[in-house]
Short mmCIF file of C-alpha atoms in Angstrom, two decimals:
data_model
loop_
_atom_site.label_atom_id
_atom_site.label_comp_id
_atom_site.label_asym_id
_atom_site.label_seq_id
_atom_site.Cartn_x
_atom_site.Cartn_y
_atom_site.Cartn_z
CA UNK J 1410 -96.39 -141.09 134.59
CA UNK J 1411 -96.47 -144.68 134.46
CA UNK J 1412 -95.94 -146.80 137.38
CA UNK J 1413 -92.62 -148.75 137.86
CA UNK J 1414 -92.79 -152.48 139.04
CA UNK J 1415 -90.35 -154.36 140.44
CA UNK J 1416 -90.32 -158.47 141.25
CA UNK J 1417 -88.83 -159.60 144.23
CA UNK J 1418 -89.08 -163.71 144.16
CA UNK J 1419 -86.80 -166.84 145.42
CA UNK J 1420 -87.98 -165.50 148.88
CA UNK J 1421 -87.43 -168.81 151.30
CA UNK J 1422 -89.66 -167.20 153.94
CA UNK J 1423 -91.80 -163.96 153.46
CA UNK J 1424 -93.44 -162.92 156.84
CA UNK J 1425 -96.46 -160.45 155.78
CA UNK J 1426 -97.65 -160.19 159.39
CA UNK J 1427 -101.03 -160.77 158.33
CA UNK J 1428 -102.64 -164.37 158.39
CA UNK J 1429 -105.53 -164.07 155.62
CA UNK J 1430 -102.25 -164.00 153.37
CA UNK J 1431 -100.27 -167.17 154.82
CA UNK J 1432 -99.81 -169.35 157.65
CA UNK J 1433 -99.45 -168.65 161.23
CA UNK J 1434 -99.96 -165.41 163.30
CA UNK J 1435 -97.26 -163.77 160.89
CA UNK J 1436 -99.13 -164.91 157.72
CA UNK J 1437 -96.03 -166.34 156.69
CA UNK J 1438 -95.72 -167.60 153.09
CA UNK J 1439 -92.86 -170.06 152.11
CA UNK J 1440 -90.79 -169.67 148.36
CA UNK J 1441 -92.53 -166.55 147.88
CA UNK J 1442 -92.07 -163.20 146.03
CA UNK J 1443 -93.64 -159.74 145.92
CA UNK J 1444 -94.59 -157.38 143.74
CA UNK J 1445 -93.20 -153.74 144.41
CA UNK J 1446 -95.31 -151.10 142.41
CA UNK J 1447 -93.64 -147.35 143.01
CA UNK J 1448 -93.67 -146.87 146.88
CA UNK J 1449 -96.40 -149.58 147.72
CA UNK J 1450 -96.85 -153.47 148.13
CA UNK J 1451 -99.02 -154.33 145.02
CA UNK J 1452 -98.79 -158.05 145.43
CA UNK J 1453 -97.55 -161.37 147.41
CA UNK J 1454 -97.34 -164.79 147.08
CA UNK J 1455 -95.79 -167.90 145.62
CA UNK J 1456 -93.08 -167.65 143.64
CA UNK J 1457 -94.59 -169.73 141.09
CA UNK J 1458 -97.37 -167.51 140.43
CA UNK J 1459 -95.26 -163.86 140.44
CA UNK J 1460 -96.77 -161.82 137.51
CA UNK J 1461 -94.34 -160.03 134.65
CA UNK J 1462 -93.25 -156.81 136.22
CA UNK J 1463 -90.55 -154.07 134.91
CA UNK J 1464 -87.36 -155.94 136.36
CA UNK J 1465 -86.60 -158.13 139.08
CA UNK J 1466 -84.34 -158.77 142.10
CA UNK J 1467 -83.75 -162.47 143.22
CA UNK J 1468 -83.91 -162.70 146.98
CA UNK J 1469 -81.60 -165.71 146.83
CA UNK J 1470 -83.25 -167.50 149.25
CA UNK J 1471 -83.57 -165.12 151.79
CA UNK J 1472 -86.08 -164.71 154.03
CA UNK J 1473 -88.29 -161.20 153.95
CA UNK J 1474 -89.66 -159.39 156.63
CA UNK J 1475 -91.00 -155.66 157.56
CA UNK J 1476 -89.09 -153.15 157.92
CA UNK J 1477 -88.68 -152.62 161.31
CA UNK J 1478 -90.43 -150.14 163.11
CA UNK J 1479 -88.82 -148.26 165.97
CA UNK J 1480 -91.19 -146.31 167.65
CA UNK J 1481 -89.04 -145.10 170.72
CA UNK J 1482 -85.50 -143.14 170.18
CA UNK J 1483 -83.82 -140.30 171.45
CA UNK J 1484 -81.46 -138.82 168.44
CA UNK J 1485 -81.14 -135.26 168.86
CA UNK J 1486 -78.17 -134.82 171.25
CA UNK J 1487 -74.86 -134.03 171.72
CA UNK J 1488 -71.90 -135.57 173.66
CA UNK J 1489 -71.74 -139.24 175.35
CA UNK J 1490 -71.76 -141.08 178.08
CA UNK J 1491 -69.29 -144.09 178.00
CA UNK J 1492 -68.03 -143.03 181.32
CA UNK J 1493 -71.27 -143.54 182.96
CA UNK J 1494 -72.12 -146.57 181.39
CA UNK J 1495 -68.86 -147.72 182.78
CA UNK J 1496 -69.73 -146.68 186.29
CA UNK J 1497 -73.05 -148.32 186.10
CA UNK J 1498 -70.91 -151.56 184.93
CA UNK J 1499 -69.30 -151.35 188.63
CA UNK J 1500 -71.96 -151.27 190.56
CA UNK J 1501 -73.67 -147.86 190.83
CA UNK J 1502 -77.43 -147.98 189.89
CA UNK J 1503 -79.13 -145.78 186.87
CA UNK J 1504 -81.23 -142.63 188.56
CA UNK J 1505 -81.95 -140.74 184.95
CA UNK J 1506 -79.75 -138.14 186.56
CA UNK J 1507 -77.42 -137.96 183.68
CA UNK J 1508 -79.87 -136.45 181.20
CA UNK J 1509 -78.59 -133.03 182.23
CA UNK J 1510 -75.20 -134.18 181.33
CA UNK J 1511 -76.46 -134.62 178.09
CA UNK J 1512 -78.69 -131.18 178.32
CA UNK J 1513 -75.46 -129.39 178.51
CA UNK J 1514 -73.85 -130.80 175.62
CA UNK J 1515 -76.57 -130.53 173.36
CA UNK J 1516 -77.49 -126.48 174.41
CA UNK J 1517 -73.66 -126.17 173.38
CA UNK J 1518 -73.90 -127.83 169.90
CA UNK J 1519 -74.65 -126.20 167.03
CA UNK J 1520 -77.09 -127.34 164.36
CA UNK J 1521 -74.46 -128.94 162.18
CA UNK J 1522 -73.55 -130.76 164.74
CA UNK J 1523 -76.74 -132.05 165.89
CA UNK J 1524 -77.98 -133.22 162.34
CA UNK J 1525 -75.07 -135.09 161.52
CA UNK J 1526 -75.26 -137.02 164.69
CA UNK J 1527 -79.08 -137.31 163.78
CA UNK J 1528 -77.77 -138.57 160.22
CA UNK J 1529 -75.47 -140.79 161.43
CA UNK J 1530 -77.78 -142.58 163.65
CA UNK J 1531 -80.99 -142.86 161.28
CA UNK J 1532 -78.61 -144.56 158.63
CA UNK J 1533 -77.31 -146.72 161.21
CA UNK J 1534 -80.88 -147.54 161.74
CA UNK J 1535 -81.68 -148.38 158.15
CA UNK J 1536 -78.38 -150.45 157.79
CA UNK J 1537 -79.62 -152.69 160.30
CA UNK J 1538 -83.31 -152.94 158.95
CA UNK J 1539 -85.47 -149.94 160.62
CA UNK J 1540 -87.18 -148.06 158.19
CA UNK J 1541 -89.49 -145.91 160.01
CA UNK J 1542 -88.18 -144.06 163.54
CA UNK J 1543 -89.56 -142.15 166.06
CA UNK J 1544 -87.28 -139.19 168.10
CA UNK J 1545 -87.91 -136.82 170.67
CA UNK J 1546 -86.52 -133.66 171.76
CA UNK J 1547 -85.84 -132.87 175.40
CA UNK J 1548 -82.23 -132.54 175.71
CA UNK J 1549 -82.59 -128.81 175.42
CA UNK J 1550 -84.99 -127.86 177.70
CA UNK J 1551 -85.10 -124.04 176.77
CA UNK J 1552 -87.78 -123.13 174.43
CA UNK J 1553 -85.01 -122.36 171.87
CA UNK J 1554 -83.47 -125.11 172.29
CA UNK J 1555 -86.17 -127.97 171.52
CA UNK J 1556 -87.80 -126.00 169.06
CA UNK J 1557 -84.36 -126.36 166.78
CA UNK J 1558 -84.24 -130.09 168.06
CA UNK J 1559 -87.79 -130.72 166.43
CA UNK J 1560 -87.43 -128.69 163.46
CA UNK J 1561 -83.95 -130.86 162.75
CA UNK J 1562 -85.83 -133.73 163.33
CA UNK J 1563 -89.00 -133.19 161.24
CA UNK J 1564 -86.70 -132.41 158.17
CA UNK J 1565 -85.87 -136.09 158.07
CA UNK J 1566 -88.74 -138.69 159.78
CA UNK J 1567 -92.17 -137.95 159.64
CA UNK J 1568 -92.48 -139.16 163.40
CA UNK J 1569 -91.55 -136.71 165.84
CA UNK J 1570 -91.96 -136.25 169.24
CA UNK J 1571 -92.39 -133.14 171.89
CA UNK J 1572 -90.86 -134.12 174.70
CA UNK J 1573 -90.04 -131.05 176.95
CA UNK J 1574 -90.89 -132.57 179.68
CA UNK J 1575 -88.19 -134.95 180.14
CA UNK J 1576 -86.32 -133.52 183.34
CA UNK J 1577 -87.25 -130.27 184.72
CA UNK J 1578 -84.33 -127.79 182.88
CA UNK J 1579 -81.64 -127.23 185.92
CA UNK J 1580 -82.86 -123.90 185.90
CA UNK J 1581 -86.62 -124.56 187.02
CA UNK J 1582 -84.58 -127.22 189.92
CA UNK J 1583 -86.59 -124.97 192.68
CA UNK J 1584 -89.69 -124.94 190.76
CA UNK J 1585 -90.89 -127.40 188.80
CA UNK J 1586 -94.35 -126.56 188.31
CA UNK J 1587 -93.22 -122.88 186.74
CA UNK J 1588 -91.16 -124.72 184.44
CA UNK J 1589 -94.35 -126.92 183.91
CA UNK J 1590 -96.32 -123.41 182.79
CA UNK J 1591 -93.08 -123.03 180.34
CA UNK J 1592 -93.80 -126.61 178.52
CA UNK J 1593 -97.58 -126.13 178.69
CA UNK J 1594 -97.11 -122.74 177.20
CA UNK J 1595 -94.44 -120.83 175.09
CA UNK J 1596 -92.18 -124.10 174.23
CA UNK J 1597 -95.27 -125.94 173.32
CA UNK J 1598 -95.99 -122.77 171.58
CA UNK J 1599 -92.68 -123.32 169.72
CA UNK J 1600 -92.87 -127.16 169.03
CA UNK J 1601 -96.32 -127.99 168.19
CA UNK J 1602 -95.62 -127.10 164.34
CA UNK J 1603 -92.73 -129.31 164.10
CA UNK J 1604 -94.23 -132.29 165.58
CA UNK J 1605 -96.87 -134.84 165.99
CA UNK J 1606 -96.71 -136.04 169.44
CA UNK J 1607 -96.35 -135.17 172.84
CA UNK J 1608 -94.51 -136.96 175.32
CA UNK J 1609 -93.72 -136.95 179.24
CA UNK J 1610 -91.23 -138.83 181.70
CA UNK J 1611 -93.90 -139.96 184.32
CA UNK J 1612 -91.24 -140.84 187.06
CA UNK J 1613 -89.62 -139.86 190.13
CA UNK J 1614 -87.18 -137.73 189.53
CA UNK J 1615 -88.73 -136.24 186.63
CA UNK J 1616 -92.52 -135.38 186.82
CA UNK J 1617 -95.65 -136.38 188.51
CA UNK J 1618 -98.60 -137.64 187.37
CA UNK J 1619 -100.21 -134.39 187.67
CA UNK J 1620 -97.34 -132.42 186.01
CA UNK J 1621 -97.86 -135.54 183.55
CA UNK J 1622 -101.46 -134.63 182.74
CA UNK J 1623 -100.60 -131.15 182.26
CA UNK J 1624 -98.19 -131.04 179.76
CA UNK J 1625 -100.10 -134.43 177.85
CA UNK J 1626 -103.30 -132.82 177.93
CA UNK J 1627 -102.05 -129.25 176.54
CA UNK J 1628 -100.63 -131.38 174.35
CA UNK J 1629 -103.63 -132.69 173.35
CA UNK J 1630 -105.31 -129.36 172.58
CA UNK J 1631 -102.45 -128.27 170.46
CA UNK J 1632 -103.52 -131.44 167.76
CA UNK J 1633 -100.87 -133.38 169.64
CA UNK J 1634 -101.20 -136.90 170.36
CA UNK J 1635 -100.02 -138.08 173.59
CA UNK J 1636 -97.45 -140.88 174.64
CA UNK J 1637 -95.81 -141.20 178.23
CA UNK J 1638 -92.55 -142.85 179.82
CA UNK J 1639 -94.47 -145.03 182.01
CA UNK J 1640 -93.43 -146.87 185.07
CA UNK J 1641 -89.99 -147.68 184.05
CA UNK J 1642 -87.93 -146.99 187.28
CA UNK J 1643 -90.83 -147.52 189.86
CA UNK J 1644 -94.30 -148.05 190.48
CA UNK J 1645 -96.36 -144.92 189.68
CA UNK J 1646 -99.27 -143.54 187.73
CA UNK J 1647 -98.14 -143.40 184.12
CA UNK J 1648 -99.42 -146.21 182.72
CA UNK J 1649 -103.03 -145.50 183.78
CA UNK J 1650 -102.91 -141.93 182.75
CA UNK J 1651 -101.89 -143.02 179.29
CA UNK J 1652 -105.07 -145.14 179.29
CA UNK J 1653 -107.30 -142.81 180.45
CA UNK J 1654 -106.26 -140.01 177.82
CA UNK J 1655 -106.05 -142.45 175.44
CA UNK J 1656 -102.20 -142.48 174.47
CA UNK J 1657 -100.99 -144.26 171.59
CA UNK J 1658 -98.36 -145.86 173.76
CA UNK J 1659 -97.00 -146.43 177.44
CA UNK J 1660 -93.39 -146.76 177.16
CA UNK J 1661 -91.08 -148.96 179.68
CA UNK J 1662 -93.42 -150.38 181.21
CA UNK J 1663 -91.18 -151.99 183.28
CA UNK J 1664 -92.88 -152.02 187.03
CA UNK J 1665 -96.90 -153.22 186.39
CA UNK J 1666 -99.39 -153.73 189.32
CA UNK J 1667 -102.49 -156.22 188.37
CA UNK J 1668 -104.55 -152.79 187.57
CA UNK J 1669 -102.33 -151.55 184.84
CA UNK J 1670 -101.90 -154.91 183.30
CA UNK J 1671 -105.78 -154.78 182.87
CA UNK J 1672 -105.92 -151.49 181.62
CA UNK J 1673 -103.29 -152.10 178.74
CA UNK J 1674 -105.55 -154.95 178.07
CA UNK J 1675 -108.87 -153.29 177.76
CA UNK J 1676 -107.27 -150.86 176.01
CA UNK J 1677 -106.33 -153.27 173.50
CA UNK J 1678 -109.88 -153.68 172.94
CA UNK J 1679 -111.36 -150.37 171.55
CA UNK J 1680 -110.49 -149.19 168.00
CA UNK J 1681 -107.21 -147.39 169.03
CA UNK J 1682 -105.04 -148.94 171.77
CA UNK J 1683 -102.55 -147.77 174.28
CA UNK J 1684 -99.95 -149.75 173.23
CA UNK J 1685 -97.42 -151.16 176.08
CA UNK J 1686 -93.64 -150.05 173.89
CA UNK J 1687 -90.91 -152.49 175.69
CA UNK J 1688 -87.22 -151.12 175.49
CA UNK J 1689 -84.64 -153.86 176.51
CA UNK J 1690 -82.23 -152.23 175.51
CA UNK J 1691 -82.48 -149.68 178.11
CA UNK J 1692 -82.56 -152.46 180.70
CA UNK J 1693 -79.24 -154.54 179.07
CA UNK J 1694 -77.34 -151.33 179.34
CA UNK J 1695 -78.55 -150.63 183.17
CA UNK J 1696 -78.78 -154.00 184.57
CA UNK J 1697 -82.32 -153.03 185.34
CA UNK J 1698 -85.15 -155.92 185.64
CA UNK J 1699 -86.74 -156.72 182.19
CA UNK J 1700 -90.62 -155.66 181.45
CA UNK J 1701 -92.60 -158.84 181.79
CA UNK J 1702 -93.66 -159.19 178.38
CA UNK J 1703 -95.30 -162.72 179.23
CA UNK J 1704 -97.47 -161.36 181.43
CA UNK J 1705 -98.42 -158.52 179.08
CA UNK J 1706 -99.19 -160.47 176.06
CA UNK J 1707 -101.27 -163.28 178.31
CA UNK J 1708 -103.86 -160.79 179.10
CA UNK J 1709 -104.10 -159.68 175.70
CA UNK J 1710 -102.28 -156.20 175.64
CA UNK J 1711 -100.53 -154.67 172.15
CA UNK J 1712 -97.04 -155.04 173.00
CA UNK J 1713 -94.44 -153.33 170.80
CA UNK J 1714 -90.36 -153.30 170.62
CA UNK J 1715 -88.36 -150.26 170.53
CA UNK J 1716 -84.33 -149.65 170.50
CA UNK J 1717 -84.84 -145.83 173.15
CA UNK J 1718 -81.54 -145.20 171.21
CA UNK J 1719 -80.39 -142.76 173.54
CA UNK J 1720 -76.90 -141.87 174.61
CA UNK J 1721 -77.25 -142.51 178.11
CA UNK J 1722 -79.78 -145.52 179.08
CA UNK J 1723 -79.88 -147.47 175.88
CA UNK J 1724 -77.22 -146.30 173.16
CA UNK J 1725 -78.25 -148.90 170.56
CA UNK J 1726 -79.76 -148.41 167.40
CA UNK J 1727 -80.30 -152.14 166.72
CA UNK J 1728 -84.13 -153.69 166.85
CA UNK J 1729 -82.82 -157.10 165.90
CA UNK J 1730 -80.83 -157.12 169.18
CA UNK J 1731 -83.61 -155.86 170.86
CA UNK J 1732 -85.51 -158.43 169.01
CA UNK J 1733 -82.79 -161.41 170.24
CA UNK J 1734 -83.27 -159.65 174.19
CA UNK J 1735 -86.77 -159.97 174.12
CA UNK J 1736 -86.47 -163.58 173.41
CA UNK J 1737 -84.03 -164.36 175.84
CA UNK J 1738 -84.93 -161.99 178.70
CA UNK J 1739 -88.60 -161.46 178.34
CA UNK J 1740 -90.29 -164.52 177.51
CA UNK J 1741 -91.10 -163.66 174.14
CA UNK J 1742 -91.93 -166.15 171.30
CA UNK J 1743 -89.64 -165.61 168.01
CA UNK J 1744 -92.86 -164.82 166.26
CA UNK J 1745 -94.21 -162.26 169.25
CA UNK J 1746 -90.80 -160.42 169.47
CA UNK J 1747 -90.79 -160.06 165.19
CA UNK J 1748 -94.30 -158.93 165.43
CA UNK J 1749 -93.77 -156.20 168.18
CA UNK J 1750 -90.55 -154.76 166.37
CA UNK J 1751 -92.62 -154.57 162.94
CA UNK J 1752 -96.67 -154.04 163.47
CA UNK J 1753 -96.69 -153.63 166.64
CA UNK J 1754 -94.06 -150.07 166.26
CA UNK J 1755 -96.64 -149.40 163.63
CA UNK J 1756 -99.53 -149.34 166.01
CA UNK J 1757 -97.83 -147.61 168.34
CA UNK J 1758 -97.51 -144.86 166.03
CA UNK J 1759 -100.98 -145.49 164.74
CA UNK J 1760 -100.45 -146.56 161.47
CA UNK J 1761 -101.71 -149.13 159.17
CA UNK J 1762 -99.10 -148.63 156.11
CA UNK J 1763 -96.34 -149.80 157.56
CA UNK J 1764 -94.96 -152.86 159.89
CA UNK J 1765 -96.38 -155.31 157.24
CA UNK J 1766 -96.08 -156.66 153.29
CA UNK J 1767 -99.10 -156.37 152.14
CA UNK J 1768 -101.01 -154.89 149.00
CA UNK J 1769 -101.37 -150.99 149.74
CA UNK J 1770 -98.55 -151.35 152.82
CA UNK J 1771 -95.81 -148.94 152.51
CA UNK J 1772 -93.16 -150.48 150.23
CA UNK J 1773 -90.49 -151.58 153.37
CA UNK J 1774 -88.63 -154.75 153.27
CA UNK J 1775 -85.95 -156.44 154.66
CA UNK J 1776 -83.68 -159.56 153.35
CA UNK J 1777 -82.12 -161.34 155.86
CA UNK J 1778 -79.29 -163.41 155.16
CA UNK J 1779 -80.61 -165.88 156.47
CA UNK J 1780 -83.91 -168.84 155.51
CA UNK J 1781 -86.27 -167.51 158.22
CA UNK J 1782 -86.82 -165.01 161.00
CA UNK J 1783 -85.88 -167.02 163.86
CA UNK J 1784 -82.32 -166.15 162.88
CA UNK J 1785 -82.55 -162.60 164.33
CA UNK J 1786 -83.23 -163.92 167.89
CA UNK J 1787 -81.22 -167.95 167.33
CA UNK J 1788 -78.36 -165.21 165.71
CA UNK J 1789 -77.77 -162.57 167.96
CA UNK J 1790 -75.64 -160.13 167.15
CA UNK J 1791 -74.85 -161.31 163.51
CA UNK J 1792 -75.30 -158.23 160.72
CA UNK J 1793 -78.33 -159.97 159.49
CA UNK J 1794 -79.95 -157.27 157.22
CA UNK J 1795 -78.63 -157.98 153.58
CA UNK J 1796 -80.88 -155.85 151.59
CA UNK J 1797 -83.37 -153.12 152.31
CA UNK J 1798 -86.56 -151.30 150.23
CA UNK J 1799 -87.77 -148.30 151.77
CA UNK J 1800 -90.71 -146.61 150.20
CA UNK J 1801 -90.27 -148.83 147.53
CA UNK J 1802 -86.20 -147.72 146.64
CA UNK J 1803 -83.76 -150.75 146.89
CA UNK J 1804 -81.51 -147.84 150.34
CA UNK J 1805 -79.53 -150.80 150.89
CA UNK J 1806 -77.81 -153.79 149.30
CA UNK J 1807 -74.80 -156.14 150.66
CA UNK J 1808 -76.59 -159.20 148.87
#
């Protein structure tokens, strides 16, 4: 069958994120186009020198980026949790104690229910620019229960998580480590099939570091990779048992001593880094104190931006306002903050075909209405996203 091409030129801005092909640490390329060829990147550069192709879309001066990359969400759940959010809005602080509210609802739902609210939230994703997304079980706790989650999920992104371990089920409230043997054993029995990573919430409250290294590294030996929640309410071990098993990604990150700043560093050193996956949106929506991403990307750690679209601690699906918080809240150049939403998801998930334009990438791009990047953090909050490719398919078009 022959291959279809398709021209995308008048491109005011096109950030590649790779500098062999333009300027800058983005490899940006001004009045550019690009060259779609089926589901891949076959070409990019100036406009001027755009080769015949099939047909042609003009980008109408819009600047091009990735597609975004959101390596860290939480779709598979029922119910919400306005009234908490609320209540954290007055005053009370955010103790991860209302994941069992959500446990409930979701062990009530039915399937139906559950993929439409998965549906509904991964095309609110693409609408706003995302075109690869990670999710996680663990709002069902019972070996039932997140085995449906992760079968729902693996029916529509090829990213998904195993993350039993996100509260000890209610229950396993008197024993955590037998619920431990039930993770490490029959639910991981249950889930491994359906998904490619393992996951645990490293925290107090939730599980220790040795109840962490448990379920990661049974994980492991199941063909899993692992990732952790890492230090996001308190200081603790999670970030340096990510390191030392060699996790894709330490997620939160939010509470650092000097040693696991220097660990996410070296990491970022060997072939395949721990990356540190920063969520402000969990911190916007829980008046929490913002990661330090300065003092991350200073010592030379992979630093990556994710939405943890969740319906308690983060219930946005956006990446450019996470993109616009990182700016504002977390020291983050315009350029760094772009970077960690697009490549930086993609090496979180260890990939090289996406979070980039580039010949061979993974055909996903986004047209901003708008003549360069900075809009999404000097814009917050403005529907940027006017057109979107996803494996090469024009999903979405307001331009």
């Amino acid at each position: 069958m022959t291959a279809r091409t398709t021209l995308i030129s008048n491109i005011a801005s096109l950030v590649t994120n790779d500098p062999s092909l333009g300027t800058g640490p983005l490899g940006t390329i001004p009045d550019a186009a690009v060259v779609i060829e089926d589901d891949r990147i076959a070409w990019t550069g100036p406009s001027s020198r755009a080769p015949a192709t099939d047909s042609h879309h003009d980008a109408g001066g819009r600047a091009a980026v990735p597609g975004f990359v959101d390596s860290h969400s939480h779709l598979l759940f029922a119910g919400e949790r306005s009234q908490e959010f609320a209540a954290r809005m007055s005053g009370r602080p955010y103790t991860a104690g209302g994941i069992r509210t959500t446990v409930a609802a979701t062990r009530e739902a039915g399937d139906h229910q559950l993929a439409r609210t998965l549906d509904r939230h991964l095309a609110e994703m693409l609408r706003q620019g995302t075109t690869t997304t990670e999710t996680k079980s663990g709002y069902g706790l019972t070996v039932e229960d997140e085995e449906r989650a992760l079968r729902l999920a693996a029916e529509r992104t090829e990213e998904v998580t195993f993350l039993g371990a996100h509260v000890v089920a209610p229950e396993f409230a008197e024993a955590p480590d037998r619920y431990v043997e039930l993770v490490t054993g029959p639910m991981l029995d249950a889930c491994a099939p359906h998904a490619r990573w393992v996951d645990v919430f490293c925290e107090k409250g939730a599980f220790d570091g040795d109840q962490a290294r448990a379920v990661l590294t049974a994980g492991r030996d199941r063909g899993l990779i692992p990732r952790i929640h890492a230090n996001q309410l308190s200081y603790g071990p999670g970030v340096q048992l990510a390191v030392e098993l060699g996790a894709a990604s330490a997620d939160h990150c939010t509470h650092l001593t000097d040693a696991d700043v220097d660990a996410l560093a070296q990491a970022a050193r060997g072939p395949a880094p721990t990356v540190a996956t920063l969520l402000p949106g969990c911190e916007f929506s829980t008046r929490a104190r913002y990661p330090d991403a300065r003092r991350l990307l200073d010592a030379g750690a992979v630093v990556a931006l994710s939405t943890d679209c969740n319906p308690g601690s983060s219930y946005t699906s956006s990446l450019p306002f996470c993109i616009a918080l990182a700016v504002r809240e977390m020291a983050m150049t315009p350029d760094e903050a772009l970077w960690s939403a697009t490549a930086g998801g993609a090496a979180a998930l260890r990939r090289t075909d996406i979070g980039r334009i580039t010949p061979g990438a993974r055909a996903d791009l986004v047209l901003l209405d708008a003549p360069s990047h900075l809009h999404l953090a000097y814009r917050p909050g403005v529907p940027l996203v006017s057109d979107v490719w996803r494996r090469g398919r024009h999903v979405i078009r307001r331009g």
